[in-house]
XYZ file of C-alpha atoms in Angstrom:
673
model
C 178.899 69.603 268.610
C 179.765 66.045 267.253
C 182.618 65.984 269.999
C 180.184 67.060 272.690
C 177.985 64.596 271.500
C 180.371 61.669 271.247
C 181.026 62.291 275.224
C 177.499 62.257 275.962
C 176.911 58.769 273.886
C 180.159 57.466 276.154
C 178.166 58.261 279.407
C 174.970 56.405 278.426
C 173.901 52.842 279.289
C 171.564 53.110 275.994
C 172.434 54.522 272.842
C 172.897 57.558 270.906
C 173.084 58.008 267.523
C 174.025 61.564 265.257
C 174.843 59.736 261.971
C 172.904 60.868 258.855
C 171.022 57.491 258.560
C 169.278 57.946 261.609
C 168.420 62.084 261.824
C 166.766 61.193 258.177
C 164.699 58.526 259.769
C 163.716 60.294 262.945
C 163.188 64.123 260.941
C 159.796 62.792 260.139
C 156.408 60.782 261.887
C 152.256 60.167 260.576
C 152.588 64.199 259.703
C 153.537 66.287 256.797
C 156.636 67.618 258.419
C 160.232 67.497 258.498
C 162.848 68.426 260.545
C 166.069 67.163 261.061
C 167.251 66.067 264.675
C 170.670 66.790 266.445
C 170.877 62.987 266.808
C 168.521 60.121 268.130
C 168.701 58.573 271.833
C 167.861 55.132 273.168
C 167.992 55.389 276.977
C 167.572 52.646 279.155
C 167.260 54.110 282.366
C 166.132 56.818 283.886
C 169.538 58.085 284.678
C 170.102 58.202 280.978
C 167.218 60.363 280.695
C 168.355 62.902 283.263
C 171.918 62.640 281.606
C 170.214 64.115 278.185
C 168.220 66.649 280.283
C 171.088 68.040 281.295
C 173.050 68.021 278.173
C 170.007 69.741 276.618
C 170.282 72.379 279.272
C 174.120 72.515 279.290
C 173.913 73.214 275.464
C 170.935 75.065 274.723
C 169.178 71.998 272.657
C 166.134 70.481 273.583
C 164.228 66.910 273.728
C 161.607 65.432 271.725
C 160.239 62.530 273.291
C 158.992 59.436 271.085
C 157.382 56.417 271.261
C 155.833 54.733 267.901
C 156.218 58.175 265.806
C 152.476 57.687 264.849
C 151.456 61.132 265.559
C 149.697 63.415 263.037
C 150.160 66.561 264.003
C 153.786 66.793 264.272
C 154.668 66.359 267.719
C 157.582 63.833 267.328
C 159.017 66.352 264.721
C 161.993 68.613 265.782
C 165.453 70.250 265.357
C 166.794 68.444 268.908
C 167.350 65.233 270.531
C 164.468 62.461 269.567
C 164.353 60.852 272.442
C 162.964 57.232 271.443
C 161.666 55.063 274.458
C 160.147 52.490 272.216
C 163.215 50.178 272.509
C 164.063 50.135 276.285
C 161.338 51.227 278.125
C 158.729 48.158 277.531
C 157.649 46.532 280.797
C 155.091 45.943 282.756
C 155.407 46.501 285.733
C 152.535 45.496 288.009
C 148.907 45.052 288.017
C 146.456 45.062 290.862
C 143.836 42.951 290.041
C 141.458 44.097 293.037
C 142.205 48.054 292.552
C 141.714 47.364 288.530
C 144.683 48.822 288.034
C 148.403 48.563 286.245
C 151.687 50.295 286.514
C 153.304 50.355 282.979
C 156.541 52.002 281.150
C 155.939 54.392 278.478
C 156.830 51.748 275.452
C 154.157 49.479 275.938
C 151.569 48.459 273.229
C 148.278 48.946 273.546
C 146.927 45.910 272.033
C 149.852 44.224 273.901
C 148.979 45.302 277.486
C 145.506 44.186 276.533
C 146.804 40.636 275.835
C 148.386 40.919 278.870
C 145.278 41.832 281.042
C 142.833 39.625 279.089
C 143.467 36.726 281.725
C 142.450 39.388 284.501
C 139.756 39.837 283.044
C 140.343 43.402 282.557
C 141.438 46.083 279.829
C 142.712 49.525 278.915
C 139.918 50.671 276.871
C 140.959 53.397 274.872
C 141.115 52.233 271.324
C 143.324 53.713 268.612
C 143.360 53.137 264.794
C 146.877 52.473 265.321
C 146.747 50.474 268.989
C 148.283 47.323 267.241
C 151.564 49.578 267.284
C 150.956 52.719 269.149
C 152.708 53.009 272.916
C 150.686 54.060 275.871
C 153.468 57.112 276.430
C 152.322 58.172 273.268
C 148.542 57.952 274.258
C 149.252 59.876 277.246
C 150.957 62.802 275.532
C 148.278 62.834 272.702
C 145.090 62.063 275.620
C 144.139 59.533 272.834
C 140.894 58.635 272.297
C 139.876 56.046 269.635
C 136.438 54.344 268.691
C 135.356 53.212 272.282
C 135.593 56.658 273.975
C 131.682 57.138 273.829
C 131.523 54.202 276.478
C 135.131 54.351 278.435
C 136.223 57.941 277.911
C 139.434 59.176 276.605
C 143.089 58.438 277.824
C 143.027 61.632 280.151
C 139.955 59.605 282.156
C 142.452 56.427 282.818
C 145.613 57.851 284.143
C 145.790 57.975 287.945
C 149.589 58.346 288.524
C 152.747 59.516 286.422
C 156.250 59.239 287.325
C 158.451 61.869 285.855
C 161.445 63.707 285.558
C 161.258 67.669 285.238
C 163.275 70.036 283.076
C 165.813 69.941 286.148
C 166.239 66.701 286.896
C 163.959 66.440 289.725
C 162.114 62.713 289.860
C 158.600 63.592 290.470
C 155.222 61.523 290.880
C 152.257 62.925 290.011
C 148.452 61.806 291.296
C 145.742 62.720 293.170
C 146.278 64.562 296.117
C 143.992 66.408 298.977
C 144.169 69.956 299.467
C 146.346 69.976 302.387
C 149.038 67.738 300.617
C 148.972 70.606 297.928
C 149.530 72.938 300.784
C 152.535 71.068 302.089
C 153.378 70.918 298.210
C 153.573 74.387 298.007
C 155.895 74.989 300.951
C 158.838 73.113 299.361
C 161.845 74.609 297.868
C 161.612 72.390 294.525
C 160.479 72.725 291.231
C 157.360 70.708 291.960
C 156.909 72.817 294.592
C 156.797 75.875 292.191
C 154.809 74.242 289.845
C 151.791 73.811 292.488
C 152.176 77.027 293.948
C 151.719 78.485 290.695
C 148.724 76.827 289.654
C 147.095 77.588 292.984
C 147.886 81.270 292.846
C 146.469 81.219 288.663
C 143.534 79.172 289.181
C 142.584 80.468 292.816
C 141.237 83.506 290.718
C 137.799 83.836 289.836
C 138.088 85.655 287.013
C 140.795 83.278 285.729
C 138.054 80.579 286.375
C 135.659 82.040 284.633
C 137.688 82.860 281.605
C 138.747 79.127 281.302
C 135.154 78.045 281.701
C 133.685 80.669 279.148
C 136.206 80.323 276.531
C 137.371 76.625 276.380
C 135.561 74.289 274.625
C 132.096 72.829 275.969
C 132.193 70.807 278.888
C 130.071 68.012 276.968
C 132.596 67.367 274.393
C 134.792 64.621 275.686
C 137.144 64.420 273.076
C 139.520 67.826 273.681
C 142.918 69.100 273.308
C 142.893 72.430 273.415
C 146.068 73.123 274.881
C 146.910 72.286 278.421
C 143.461 71.215 280.162
C 143.726 73.546 283.094
C 139.461 73.482 282.585
C 140.145 69.898 284.055
C 141.715 71.064 287.225
C 138.914 73.199 288.130
C 136.410 70.829 289.107
C 138.286 69.880 292.210
C 137.859 69.951 295.789
C 140.866 72.639 295.598
C 139.334 75.078 292.848
C 135.567 74.151 292.612
C 132.611 72.634 294.648
C 133.199 68.502 294.307
C 135.035 66.499 296.603
C 137.495 65.483 293.637
C 141.145 65.383 294.537
C 143.611 67.808 292.503
C 145.625 65.191 290.337
C 147.813 67.309 287.466
C 147.770 64.178 285.236
C 145.083 65.635 283.954
C 147.259 68.419 283.004
C 150.099 66.521 281.726
C 147.755 64.031 279.344
C 147.721 65.649 276.436
C 150.378 67.974 276.964
C 152.573 66.321 274.154
C 155.842 65.979 276.004
C 156.075 69.860 276.518
C 156.108 69.714 280.343
C 158.077 66.667 281.976
C 159.367 63.155 280.729
C 157.101 60.630 281.735
C 158.832 57.285 283.025
C 155.991 55.471 284.292
C 152.252 55.307 283.711
C 149.637 54.038 286.224
C 146.181 53.558 284.539
C 142.710 52.592 285.800
C 141.559 49.718 284.031
C 137.724 48.342 283.034
C 136.234 45.085 283.087
C 136.186 43.200 279.727
C 132.895 44.313 277.747
C 130.341 41.772 277.307
C 131.428 38.986 274.626
C 128.248 39.183 272.346
C 128.469 41.847 270.190
C 126.710 43.051 266.941
C 127.073 46.004 264.601
C 124.318 47.345 262.315
C 126.072 48.930 259.379
C 123.454 52.006 258.557
C 124.089 52.803 254.527
C 123.417 56.418 253.523
C 122.491 58.033 250.019
C 123.868 61.601 251.779
C 126.330 62.445 254.352
C 124.057 64.592 255.416
C 121.548 62.353 256.136
C 124.317 60.129 257.850
C 124.709 63.032 260.403
C 121.379 63.805 260.935
C 120.826 60.199 262.354
C 123.995 60.505 264.668
C 122.035 61.921 267.931
C 119.051 59.890 267.409
C 121.420 56.301 267.752
C 123.591 57.780 270.491
C 120.024 57.044 272.252
C 120.916 53.694 272.266
C 123.609 52.209 274.390
C 126.395 51.864 271.761
C 129.845 50.974 272.251
C 131.124 52.595 268.859
C 129.262 54.781 266.414
C 131.697 55.564 263.496
C 131.471 56.952 260.143
C 133.084 56.289 257.209
C 132.354 58.287 253.743
C 132.517 56.748 249.792
C 136.488 58.439 249.333
C 137.498 55.909 251.903
C 135.409 52.877 251.154
C 136.286 53.328 247.226
C 140.290 53.447 248.477
C 139.202 49.629 249.788
C 138.715 49.209 246.057
C 142.431 49.006 245.301
C 143.839 47.225 248.497
C 144.510 43.809 247.766
C 144.181 42.955 251.418
C 140.891 45.031 252.454
C 138.877 45.050 249.331
C 137.550 41.421 250.647
C 136.416 43.112 253.852
C 133.827 45.475 251.625
C 131.793 42.166 251.764
C 128.707 43.905 253.877
C 128.496 47.016 251.754
C 125.198 47.209 249.772
C 125.523 49.680 246.821
C 127.177 52.625 246.301
C 126.681 54.353 249.785
C 128.170 58.126 250.300
C 128.494 57.173 253.843
C 128.470 54.406 256.530
C 127.316 54.068 260.164
C 128.916 51.251 262.184
C 127.014 50.757 265.498
C 128.095 48.311 267.772
C 125.918 46.582 270.674
C 126.984 44.569 272.946
C 125.209 41.938 276.049
C 126.071 39.178 277.994
C 124.107 36.843 275.799
C 122.955 36.362 272.529
C 119.496 36.665 274.190
C 119.936 40.124 275.116
C 121.777 41.198 272.627
C 118.786 40.761 270.483
C 116.128 42.950 271.469
C 118.777 46.019 271.329
C 119.299 45.300 267.511
C 115.439 45.442 267.178
C 115.265 48.517 268.745
C 118.204 50.541 267.151
C 116.493 49.215 263.964
C 113.325 50.534 264.782
C 114.891 54.182 265.207
C 116.767 53.819 261.911
C 113.279 52.684 260.413
C 111.870 55.575 261.885
C 114.202 58.484 260.771
C 113.869 56.745 257.599
C 117.181 58.237 256.606
C 119.122 55.358 255.701
C 118.477 52.694 253.044
C 120.050 49.130 254.110
C 121.293 48.358 258.001
C 122.696 44.638 257.713
C 123.611 43.180 260.543
C 127.271 41.822 261.258
C 128.349 39.213 264.168
C 131.355 37.177 264.688
C 134.261 37.998 262.411
C 132.198 39.986 260.179
C 132.707 42.551 262.907
C 136.682 42.310 262.955
C 136.927 42.890 259.430
C 134.553 45.740 259.554
C 136.504 47.356 261.952
C 139.568 46.882 259.931
C 138.178 48.355 257.487
C 137.587 51.447 259.672
C 140.790 51.132 261.476
C 142.881 50.978 258.069
C 141.449 54.303 256.654
C 143.975 56.882 257.858
C 146.422 54.655 256.112
C 144.483 53.758 253.271
C 143.950 57.876 252.272
C 148.111 57.767 252.010
C 147.143 55.054 248.521
C 145.869 58.149 246.489
C 148.503 57.989 243.367
C 150.193 61.404 242.551
C 150.961 64.719 244.093
C 147.311 65.448 245.527
C 147.200 63.849 248.781
C 144.153 63.613 251.562
C 146.093 65.945 254.475
C 145.601 66.251 258.118
C 145.602 69.739 259.475
C 141.690 70.191 260.219
C 141.063 66.450 260.722
C 140.841 66.671 264.174
C 137.640 68.986 265.308
C 134.895 67.831 267.461
C 131.928 69.698 268.280
C 128.846 68.858 270.717
C 126.227 66.201 269.230
C 123.440 68.543 268.942
C 126.019 70.941 266.554
C 127.120 68.469 264.453
C 124.958 68.904 261.432
C 124.796 72.721 261.311
C 128.732 72.345 261.825
C 129.270 69.977 259.019
C 126.922 71.899 256.674
C 129.018 75.016 257.405
C 132.198 72.862 256.857
C 130.788 71.928 253.984
C 130.332 75.669 252.560
C 134.171 76.334 253.341
C 135.476 72.968 251.346
C 133.124 74.553 248.572
C 134.513 78.065 248.774
C 137.950 76.486 247.741
C 136.286 73.945 245.241
C 137.952 70.735 247.769
C 136.044 67.529 247.981
C 137.173 66.506 251.856
C 137.214 63.092 252.713
C 135.111 62.295 256.055
C 136.058 60.005 258.439
C 134.444 60.132 262.244
C 134.280 58.940 265.153
C 130.785 60.249 264.956
C 129.423 59.249 268.074
C 131.390 61.759 269.824
C 130.880 64.291 268.069
C 134.640 64.310 266.279
C 135.082 64.097 262.167
C 138.657 63.620 260.496
C 137.887 65.907 258.049
C 140.325 66.229 255.570
C 141.050 68.406 252.009
C 142.647 66.830 249.031
C 145.960 69.314 248.365
C 149.301 69.276 246.208
C 151.866 70.462 249.342
C 154.526 70.529 246.413
C 152.670 73.701 244.802
C 152.729 77.251 246.338
C 148.796 76.999 245.645
C 148.586 73.980 247.532
C 150.306 74.972 250.675
C 148.396 78.387 250.775
C 145.157 76.500 250.679
C 146.359 74.304 253.548
C 146.855 77.622 255.929
C 143.781 79.138 254.737
C 141.327 76.203 254.685
C 142.828 74.896 258.417
C 142.325 79.309 259.477
C 139.217 79.005 258.331
C 137.739 75.853 260.046
C 139.589 76.912 263.022
C 137.274 79.847 263.272
C 134.251 77.861 262.988
C 135.097 75.417 265.443
C 135.622 78.574 267.685
C 132.192 79.431 266.711
C 130.290 76.333 268.198
C 132.692 76.046 270.979
C 134.336 72.885 269.782
C 137.348 71.728 270.188
C 140.227 72.042 267.188
C 142.343 68.833 268.658
C 140.146 66.349 269.761
C 142.514 63.410 269.867
C 145.583 64.227 267.497
C 147.096 66.893 269.108
C 147.691 70.349 268.915
C 151.258 69.468 267.533
C 152.734 71.818 264.538
C 149.816 72.088 262.493
C 147.316 73.293 265.231
C 149.201 74.984 267.621
C 149.573 78.478 266.303
C 145.579 78.375 266.484
C 145.258 77.972 270.007
C 145.357 81.544 270.976
C 142.013 82.047 268.603
C 140.513 78.716 270.000
C 140.624 79.802 274.253
C 141.530 83.766 274.258
C 144.940 85.646 274.828
C 144.269 85.199 278.487
C 143.898 81.737 278.841
C 146.695 81.306 276.170
C 149.183 83.476 277.950
C 148.105 81.726 281.080
C 149.239 78.424 279.049
C 152.764 79.999 278.623
C 153.189 80.832 281.835
C 152.423 76.855 283.155
C 154.874 76.234 280.535
C 157.853 78.687 281.306
C 157.224 77.471 284.794
C 157.265 73.600 284.071
C 160.232 74.166 281.837
C 161.633 77.741 281.937
C 164.796 76.944 279.108
C 162.427 75.265 277.106
C 164.303 72.139 276.986
C 161.209 69.577 276.172
C 159.611 69.537 272.640
C 159.510 73.460 271.783
C 157.463 74.748 268.951
C 154.389 72.729 270.330
C 151.225 73.885 272.128
C 153.011 77.597 272.967
C 155.235 79.727 270.975
C 154.348 77.517 267.611
C 156.351 76.904 264.805
C 154.308 78.083 261.507
C 151.761 75.452 260.611
C 152.695 75.666 256.641
C 156.884 75.591 256.885
C 159.163 72.602 257.443
C 157.317 70.276 254.928
C 158.608 67.096 254.258
C 157.407 67.901 250.592
C 160.041 70.895 250.666
C 162.385 69.869 247.565
C 163.052 70.284 244.255
C 161.683 67.245 241.935
C 164.389 65.850 239.422
C 163.930 62.987 236.854
C 164.630 59.408 238.145
C 165.092 56.961 235.069
C 164.526 53.554 236.406
C 164.865 49.669 235.099
C 161.410 48.848 236.742
C 158.311 50.175 235.679
C 156.213 52.070 238.322
C 153.855 53.671 236.351
C 151.267 52.397 238.711
C 152.574 54.916 241.458
C 154.034 57.387 238.651
C 157.441 56.480 239.435
C 159.948 55.677 241.794
C 159.681 58.845 244.222
C 155.796 58.932 244.722
C 156.104 55.097 245.587
C 158.294 56.026 248.573
C 156.138 59.412 249.053
C 152.947 57.145 249.320
C 154.336 56.149 252.883
C 152.460 58.425 255.201
C 154.427 57.510 258.283
C 151.082 55.307 259.990
C 153.706 52.724 261.270
C 151.249 49.484 260.588
C 155.027 47.831 259.609
C 156.020 48.589 263.394
C 153.056 45.980 264.378
C 154.896 43.071 266.748
C 154.854 39.747 265.283
C 151.970 38.922 268.090
C 149.602 41.432 266.032
C 149.400 39.079 263.167
C 150.591 39.067 259.645
C 153.798 39.229 258.051
C 154.624 42.964 257.923
C 157.471 43.770 258.740
C 159.670 40.959 259.470
C 162.892 42.462 260.120
C 161.502 45.170 262.570
C 159.499 42.520 264.290
C 163.231 40.650 265.054
C 165.333 43.994 265.615
C 162.558 46.450 267.196
C 164.690 48.860 265.202
C 163.162 51.674 263.469
C 165.842 51.523 260.490
C 164.287 48.104 259.685
C 160.831 48.923 259.230
C 159.282 49.261 255.768
C 158.406 53.069 256.959
C 162.312 53.600 257.444
C 163.059 52.326 253.777
C 160.454 54.594 252.027
C 161.312 57.387 254.345
C 165.254 56.905 253.417
C 164.470 56.419 249.797
C 162.350 59.662 249.555
C 165.458 61.539 251.230
C 168.481 59.829 249.221
C 166.390 60.516 245.998
C 165.874 64.133 246.768
C 168.913 65.124 248.637
C 171.539 62.891 247.186
C 173.788 65.137 244.723
C 175.780 62.430 243.457
C 175.325 61.224 239.506
C 173.839 58.291 240.497
C 171.108 58.762 242.769
C 170.575 55.472 244.321
C 174.443 55.337 245.593
C 173.828 55.304 249.090
C 175.418 53.875 251.828
C 172.349 54.788 254.119
C 169.757 53.519 251.550
C 171.899 50.201 251.226
C 171.551 49.893 255.025
C 167.750 50.205 255.523
C 167.118 47.833 252.515
C 169.924 45.266 253.824
C 167.478 43.578 256.268
C 164.600 43.549 253.707
C 163.642 39.971 252.728
C 161.852 40.606 249.879
C 158.334 39.467 251.308
C 156.189 41.319 249.745
C 154.269 42.037 253.112
C 154.385 45.520 252.391
C 152.537 45.153 249.089
C 149.795 44.119 250.583
C 149.610 44.606 254.372
C 150.327 47.896 254.475
C 147.165 49.958 253.737
C 149.096 52.341 251.220
C 150.748 49.386 249.161
C 154.233 51.043 249.528
C 156.191 47.993 247.953
C 159.548 48.250 249.598
C 160.436 45.066 248.437
C 160.372 45.869 244.291
C 162.325 49.124 245.216
C 164.968 47.053 246.457
C 165.349 45.304 243.574
C 165.546 48.585 241.741
C 168.152 49.939 244.348
C 170.333 47.005 243.654
C 170.251 47.151 240.001
C 171.313 50.641 240.268
C 173.612 50.319 243.038
C 175.239 47.959 241.418
C 176.081 49.990 238.526
C 178.676 52.257 240.816
C 179.748 49.613 243.387
C 180.588 45.608 242.273
C 178.566 42.993 244.097
C 180.751 41.585 246.958
C 182.405 38.012 247.310
C 179.504 37.297 249.822
C 177.136 38.176 247.428
C 179.010 36.267 244.398
C 178.804 33.196 246.695
C 175.215 33.404 247.467
C 174.246 34.095 243.788
C 176.238 30.526 242.851
C 175.399 29.056 245.845
C 173.363 26.269 243.937
C 176.285 25.645 241.844
C 178.719 25.567 244.819
C 176.197 23.108 246.820
C 176.360 20.675 244.087
C 180.375 20.697 244.174
C 180.271 20.191 247.480
C 177.699 17.335 247.769
């Protein structure tokens, strides 16, 4: 296979790597999973992507599309060729100011797109906690939402057109089409024609449509990534009674790269929101009181309605960067609601604030509700954004695990749903972490588990199964915005019923009969409790420096949960990570160093565990600035780890002449002056 990969590499304009270093770095994303890929590709052109598709078809391999790799459900993990488009597919192609649209390649960073659009008075609404490094291609693959979905909708609502490459190499553009155009496409002898023919045949059945409407999540739940969104195709002129044209972008959005390879995206934009804003930060003594208030506060014109519990708030006490951001927290709340209001003028904002405060006073559930303005708002929202990463700062083997963290239910169901959820947690003697887009009915609920133990892995499956059944009871969405991936895909049949699930399998088979695109996700799912990144036997590792605050150097590396904060660019503010900002290579991120350190310390069979050229390479461009010690939400201090590595590495390898010259540079400078 190496010879054939070398031949493929020679054909590409971009790069293809199949060395251990790159395969190890791309074996994980921000989930709990680890699968070693066959290779890692960095295509430069659509032609490169077509060559990769042909290679996969000829060799029985697969392709795993990837941008920033911040997915929480294992979407970017697989044993095929990981295709990273974040390096070269990064162009903002055009803006149509009048139509309020923009065309981009999938590797454009969400926040950088909005910086570009600001002079036009426009922006792309969906706003995830990873917005300073997540990319539009990944947002389309996941149907991402974020804090603003209650006002601006989800990514699926914004995707107008997609340029794609199908599994047979056909280049096809998907966009809104009329019923007449649909019939023309069905008449063509192409894979595109076969796809439209299959969908038209399947969804023309009244029985099929009724089954979809009965089993899929309630339509009022706008955060919904339950398999392929066939329910979104029904309310059109082709299959329903509306004049809405059929657009298969609704199906592709949220499909996690399993149906087609996207190369260009056309997005609908919104006018910039009103500039004057305020946040009312409602404090609660109990989680139940907080959730009971959600329905009441949502009667106001909120732009965001976000919840944090005391577990996340307590994490911020130990973080150098985010502890000062707690300035507005009064007492010891069990939960907070951050309620954002906006208006064109400060005068227009005041009555909105007063009305919201009156509602909070009437319900009498909260005990404090300070009003934040100006930079205070940014600090509060940054505190909330850091939540997922901060959870990785839990020292030791017990971690807040993403498995049931993406459930969404209708707002009227939220209080009773959470009460039943709490009963499940009590059954397993669990203290869960509650982190929520409460206004959208979505709760990021995380059990705290030790996945290194058999008991922890068993709980991982049992808790996920019970919550999947509970979500089905309320006709909720088991995946609101984080995707199905590996962790939730095997529960899809339970969620939507066997008949609907078989329909999804037929759709996958029609688009991708050879299962080239991202296998193991959505249909024919891999087991959710296998291929974990903690599947290794630990050994005692002696160090010169003390890593007691992390319970050892291995657990320091394990603190990295893959959230990718170190991939933010120089435009995002902060210092982390300067080497990545210079090279834009994954191997030069803090995440890569932590991942490789974990890989080497657990996989290296040499007497000196630190004797690794791959580890030396990822540490090579680390300048020891220690930005990771403060800016990384998990405080993954790779500068100190590098010092330990070099000390241990030099036990086996003597210092080079270049190292000695630098070490004695002061002496030689004096001689030369």
